[in-house]
Amino acid sequence: MRREHAAPRDGWEKTIEGQGLAYHRAAHPAGLSRPYWDESVHYVFSMDEVEELERQVEELHEMCLHAAAHVVESGRFADFAIPEWAWEDVARSWERRDDHLYARFDLRYDGTGPAKLLEYNADTPTSLVESSVVQWFWLQDVFPGDDQWNSVHERLIDRWRELRLPSGPAHFAFTSADETGEEAMTVAYLQETAEQAGLATVAVAMEDIGWDALNRTFVDTEGRVMRSVFKLYPWEWMLSDEFGRHAVRHSTWIEPLWKVLLSNKALLAVLWELNPGHPNLLPAYLDGPRDLTSFISKPLLGREGASMRIVTPEGVQETAGQYGREGYVHQGFEALPAFEGQRPVLGAWMVADEAAGLGIRETTGYITDDTSSFVPHRIET
């Protein structure tokens, strides 16, 4: 693994916008000089490295599924701040093995040892368009003789064909509250993969979904029954909504309800409890940092690096935010590796239960937040 430089393509902005990354200008807070999509640099891997990372990621996923089973069997829903009224519904969703689509592991990796799990984005992961499509076309244009860890697009299409969806069109829901356009474009891309798989689809904003009390079903703006819904909207928000009690029992949702167990950072502590000392895990606890001298406290349901606290012998660093009312997990802290002053986080994609690709975001700080830039990668052949 190494970081290399290359000249950006002429007109790269229009190129990536035409490939679906229309939100790249809005993805960053104002005032940053570095673009969100930065093809002036990229990371290079060997095929052996990628194959070993694939193995590790799939092992981590299996461990996560085992952890979910443990939580359901032992009834540890309170550790995940799940409202008590939803516990039985989460358990039933898991016991039915409701179909799931995709997820993204965030990993610390420096090319010299096992990857370390930072968190699992298993419900509403983004940076999908740039991982699946945009960096693939960059590779074809700039390094056509090389390869890339990237079968996301093909695997998504295949997965849609495998899903056991009820009759009628599949609805694709985004939130109109997102001002960057990233979520709408992510949903539009996933809708496109479903259509390529032969599904009939309908787009809808989460805020426009209605509840037909007489027939006890969700409906779209045209009054159509919403039998299956892909939603880029986290389950914890749905459970806190007045219609959450209907959502857990009506319609087929993707991602399914049991994903609340994998998208919650309490998972990190359960993984460590069940697999102490595993080379791909960092120590993590729910009841405090225990004997850790360097640790990071993460809100169970935080996003974009907000409301975090890093404690080391050298001092304390905190990020702003309003998360954490539901509690924190305290995870052993290992600083992200530095490559030319930038610290990458590897986003390893899962489609269903198989590793499918890689996206890399990097920043100068220890926490990857909304100031990070996405950079492509290639496999040297």
XYZ file of C-alpha atoms in Angstrom:
381
model
C 0.000 0.000 0.000
C 1.392 3.368 -1.017
C 0.181 6.840 -1.953
C 1.037 8.151 -5.420
C 0.421 11.301 -7.440
C -1.058 11.674 -10.935
C -2.214 14.604 -13.036
C -5.979 15.177 -12.835
C -7.828 14.640 -16.102
C -8.763 17.702 -18.130
C -12.322 18.680 -17.285
C -12.542 16.159 -14.463
C -15.289 18.142 -12.714
C -17.759 17.771 -15.576
C -16.694 14.171 -16.067
C -17.529 13.072 -12.533
C -20.719 15.111 -12.484
C -21.847 13.246 -15.588
C -21.127 9.976 -13.792
C -23.398 10.824 -10.872
C -21.124 12.724 -8.496
C -23.162 15.885 -8.954
C -22.845 16.746 -5.259
C -19.048 16.895 -5.071
C -19.004 20.685 -4.758
C -21.575 20.650 -1.941
C -20.131 17.637 -0.108
C -17.589 19.781 1.747
C -18.187 22.663 4.161
C -17.481 26.041 2.582
C -13.949 27.386 2.612
C -11.927 24.221 2.019
C -9.261 24.445 -0.669
C -9.070 20.714 -1.362
C -11.903 19.245 -3.459
C -14.034 16.394 -2.157
C -13.059 14.195 -5.123
C -9.266 14.402 -5.404
C -7.730 12.435 -8.260
C -4.379 14.216 -7.981
C -3.460 11.389 -5.581
C -4.423 7.751 -5.276
C -3.493 4.612 -3.357
C -1.825 1.575 -4.876
C -2.254 -1.985 -3.574
C -0.938 -5.371 -4.546
C -3.370 -8.142 -5.422
C -2.147 -10.134 -2.406
C -3.040 -7.232 -0.117
C -6.527 -6.938 -1.565
C -7.220 -10.660 -1.372
C -6.143 -10.689 2.272
C -8.316 -7.650 3.014
C -11.270 -9.373 1.357
C -10.745 -12.376 3.619
C -10.539 -10.222 6.730
C -13.629 -8.193 5.821
C -15.753 -11.267 5.231
C -14.572 -12.716 8.546
C -15.540 -9.464 10.273
C -18.970 -9.622 8.669
C -19.483 -13.176 9.919
C -18.458 -12.052 13.402
C -20.995 -9.221 13.198
C -23.786 -11.633 12.260
C -22.792 -13.863 15.182
C -22.877 -10.816 17.460
C -26.387 -9.935 16.232
C -27.540 -13.463 16.996
C -26.026 -13.167 20.476
C -27.827 -9.876 21.156
C -31.169 -11.335 20.091
C -30.709 -14.575 22.017
C -29.608 -12.787 25.195
C -32.074 -9.899 24.855
C -29.402 -7.190 25.099
C -31.404 -4.597 23.196
C -31.086 -1.994 25.941
C -27.323 -1.894 25.356
C -28.152 -0.609 21.867
C -30.592 2.056 23.110
C -33.414 0.432 21.136
C -36.832 1.388 22.525
C -38.353 -1.496 24.461
C -41.521 -1.577 22.374
C -39.398 -2.520 19.299
C -37.357 -5.335 20.863
C -39.681 -8.125 19.752
C -39.902 -6.725 16.230
C -36.101 -6.533 15.925
C -35.852 -10.124 17.125
C -38.474 -11.293 14.629
C -36.727 -9.473 11.778
C -33.498 -11.272 12.686
C -35.152 -14.653 13.133
C -36.806 -14.320 9.705
C -33.424 -13.285 8.276
C -35.083 -10.412 6.430
C -33.104 -9.725 3.262
C -30.324 -7.151 3.379
C -28.541 -5.341 0.568
C -25.251 -3.617 1.350
C -22.985 -2.135 4.024
C -19.572 -0.521 4.516
C -16.826 -1.293 7.017
C -14.554 1.577 8.035
C -11.062 0.229 8.658
C -7.670 1.370 9.883
C -5.026 -0.143 7.629
C -1.420 0.781 6.934
C -0.327 -2.058 4.673
C 1.819 -3.776 7.309
C -0.630 -5.683 9.497
C -4.256 -6.712 9.931
C -6.965 -4.134 9.294
C -8.654 -2.797 12.425
C -12.414 -2.279 12.535
C -13.380 1.306 13.364
C -17.121 0.959 12.775
C -19.706 -0.764 10.582
C -22.011 1.424 8.484
C -24.614 -1.250 7.943
C -27.855 0.718 7.546
C -27.359 3.918 5.509
C -23.809 3.956 4.092
C -22.928 6.655 1.570
C -19.873 7.399 -0.655
C -21.298 4.634 -2.843
C -21.409 6.428 -6.204
C -17.758 7.461 -5.997
C -16.699 3.980 -4.850
C -18.687 1.981 -7.365
C -18.794 4.137 -10.488
C -16.606 7.243 -10.494
C -13.313 5.704 -9.440
C -13.841 2.813 -11.863
C -14.060 5.195 -14.820
C -11.041 7.093 -13.457
C -9.106 3.820 -13.573
C -10.163 3.158 -17.177
C -9.077 6.641 -18.221
C -5.803 6.910 -16.307
C -4.535 3.387 -15.598
C -6.398 1.136 -18.053
C -3.914 -1.697 -17.619
C -4.421 -1.943 -13.854
C -7.203 -3.419 -11.739
C -9.340 -2.209 -8.864
C -11.086 -3.788 -5.903
C -14.513 -2.983 -7.256
C -17.329 -5.336 -8.165
C -19.935 -3.267 -6.326
C -22.087 -2.409 -9.339
C -22.374 -5.944 -10.681
C -22.973 -7.417 -7.243
C -25.736 -4.912 -6.479
C -27.579 -5.859 -9.657
C -27.217 -9.549 -8.848
C -28.408 -8.950 -5.287
C -31.573 -7.174 -6.399
C -32.401 -10.246 -8.464
C -31.985 -12.449 -5.381
C -34.170 -10.434 -2.997
C -37.548 -11.853 -2.035
C -39.627 -8.747 -2.627
C -43.437 -8.607 -2.662
C -45.318 -7.770 -5.846
C -45.588 -4.238 -7.129
C -42.964 -1.568 -7.721
C -40.081 -1.161 -5.297
C -40.035 2.311 -3.772
C -36.757 4.198 -3.252
C -36.909 6.778 -0.489
C -34.531 9.626 0.302
C -34.869 12.509 2.720
C -35.506 15.929 1.255
C -33.744 17.394 4.308
C -30.339 16.620 2.752
C -29.115 19.852 1.190
C -25.988 18.468 -0.507
C -27.814 16.118 -2.873
C -25.612 13.195 -1.839
C -28.418 11.099 -0.425
C -30.737 11.716 -3.366
C -27.998 10.716 -5.826
C -27.111 7.635 -3.785
C -30.731 6.529 -3.818
C -31.021 7.309 -7.531
C -27.957 5.167 -8.212
C -29.331 2.242 -6.229
C -32.651 2.653 -7.994
C -30.804 2.413 -11.297
C -29.111 -0.840 -10.258
C -32.516 -2.248 -9.296
C -33.947 -1.294 -12.667
C -31.006 -2.953 -14.393
C -31.955 -6.058 -12.418
C -35.434 -5.879 -13.940
C -37.393 -4.313 -11.071
C -40.063 -1.673 -11.512
C -39.246 1.268 -9.249
C -40.706 4.503 -7.893
C -38.819 7.360 -6.199
C -40.301 9.089 -3.165
C -39.178 11.413 -0.383
C -39.436 9.992 3.133
C -41.352 13.113 4.109
C -43.992 12.345 1.444
C -44.765 8.809 2.591
C -48.324 8.552 3.870
C -50.101 6.128 6.202
C -53.446 4.674 5.130
C -55.024 3.966 8.509
C -58.027 2.150 7.044
C -55.976 -0.384 5.096
C -53.029 -0.208 7.499
C -50.390 0.348 4.848
C -47.920 2.989 3.711
C -48.708 4.810 0.459
C -46.836 7.150 -1.851
C -48.015 10.502 -3.227
C -50.053 8.729 -5.933
C -51.803 6.557 -3.384
C -49.903 3.429 -4.407
C -49.323 0.832 -1.703
C -45.642 0.703 -0.711
C -45.006 -2.996 -0.315
C -41.201 -2.787 -0.516
C -39.095 0.265 0.269
C -35.389 0.947 0.044
C -34.762 3.847 2.413
C -31.597 5.848 2.920
C -32.946 6.871 6.291
C -31.631 5.393 9.541
C -33.760 3.061 11.576
C -33.080 4.968 14.786
C -34.836 7.994 13.234
C -37.731 5.820 12.106
C -38.121 4.289 15.572
C -38.322 7.751 17.122
C -41.027 8.866 14.685
C -44.740 8.680 15.475
C -45.139 6.197 12.615
C -42.268 3.994 13.801
C -44.618 1.464 15.370
C -46.267 1.004 11.980
C -42.951 0.837 10.130
C -41.635 -2.139 12.088
C -44.680 -4.223 11.182
C -45.690 -3.063 7.704
C -43.892 -3.075 4.348
C -40.636 -4.777 3.439
C -37.806 -2.371 4.272
C -34.290 -2.409 2.923
C -32.222 -2.285 4.970
C -34.235 -4.569 7.302
C -34.984 -3.784 10.941
C -32.329 -6.161 12.304
C -29.670 -3.887 10.803
C -30.172 -1.625 13.866
C -27.892 -4.118 15.619
C -25.030 -3.741 13.128
C -25.257 0.012 12.504
C -25.011 0.817 16.224
C -21.540 1.282 17.726
C -22.501 -0.834 20.731
C -21.696 -3.629 18.286
C -17.989 -2.832 18.773
C -18.165 -3.741 22.454
C -20.133 -6.927 21.818
C -17.623 -7.994 19.155
C -14.719 -7.519 21.582
C -16.589 -9.371 24.319
C -17.234 -12.351 22.043
C -13.844 -12.257 20.268
C -11.325 -10.850 22.790
C -7.927 -10.168 21.285
C -9.023 -10.743 17.687
C -6.434 -9.179 15.357
C -9.070 -7.194 13.408
C -10.649 -5.646 16.501
C -9.771 -2.871 18.911
C -10.750 -3.230 22.585
C -14.165 -1.681 23.188
C -16.419 -1.354 26.232
C -19.808 0.121 27.066
C -19.245 0.737 30.782
C -16.209 3.000 30.429
C -12.651 2.825 29.078
C -11.553 0.423 31.847
C -7.768 0.018 31.649
C -7.321 1.745 28.275
C -4.823 4.597 28.418
C -5.629 5.734 24.867
C -9.243 5.533 23.759
C -11.935 7.227 21.730
C -15.464 7.647 23.048
C -18.033 7.376 20.270
C -21.786 8.017 20.532
C -23.695 4.845 19.773
C -25.648 6.574 17.018
C -23.279 9.356 15.930
C -22.538 10.405 12.362
C -19.786 12.178 10.411
C -17.308 12.059 13.302
C -19.437 14.316 15.512
C -19.515 14.247 19.342
C -16.351 12.166 19.692
C -13.653 12.417 22.368
C -10.086 11.127 21.986
C -8.104 10.611 25.198
C -4.366 9.830 25.090
C -1.483 10.399 27.500
C -0.704 13.511 25.439
C -4.118 15.098 25.990
C -7.765 15.232 24.977
C -9.378 16.127 21.637
C -13.098 16.547 21.073
C -15.356 17.118 18.087
C -18.504 19.206 18.163
C -21.922 17.670 17.868
C -25.215 16.891 19.556
C -25.088 13.093 19.595
C -24.562 10.919 22.655
C -27.827 11.027 24.577
C -28.180 7.313 23.889
C -24.739 6.530 25.358
C -21.195 5.897 24.224
C -18.814 3.087 23.388
C -15.187 3.453 24.473
C -12.815 1.967 21.907
C -9.036 1.584 22.041
C -7.431 4.369 20.031
C -4.819 3.748 17.370
C -4.083 6.809 15.265
C -4.808 6.468 11.572
C -1.592 5.926 9.595
C -0.079 8.990 7.942
C 0.799 9.007 4.236
C 2.381 12.320 3.246
C 0.516 13.983 6.101
C -2.878 12.529 5.124
C -4.657 9.833 7.131
C -6.771 7.383 5.095
C -9.739 5.344 6.225
C -10.533 2.326 4.089
C -14.231 1.823 3.373
C -14.691 -1.845 2.488
C -18.028 -2.568 0.841
C -20.197 -5.591 1.444
C -23.026 -6.590 -0.876
C -25.156 -9.159 0.908
C -22.537 -11.337 2.638
C -19.623 -10.860 0.232
C -16.837 -8.289 0.109
C -17.357 -6.174 -3.001
C -15.013 -3.199 -3.179
C -13.086 -0.356 -1.617
C -13.441 3.404 -1.223
C -10.866 5.589 0.528
C -11.412 8.883 2.338
C -8.554 10.806 3.882
C -8.009 13.856 6.039
C -5.211 15.397 8.079
C -6.953 14.741 11.392
C -7.507 11.650 13.507
C -11.263 11.586 12.823
C -12.748 11.239 9.343
C -15.530 13.798 9.072
C -17.261 15.902 6.425
C -13.977 17.678 5.606
C -12.412 14.481 4.273
C -11.674 13.904 0.584
C -12.373 10.784 -1.450
C -9.377 9.463 -3.382
C -9.355 6.570 -5.869
C -7.200 3.444 -5.759
C -5.767 0.861 -8.108
C -4.264 -2.607 -7.944
C -0.904 -2.860 -9.615
C -0.764 -5.608 -12.224
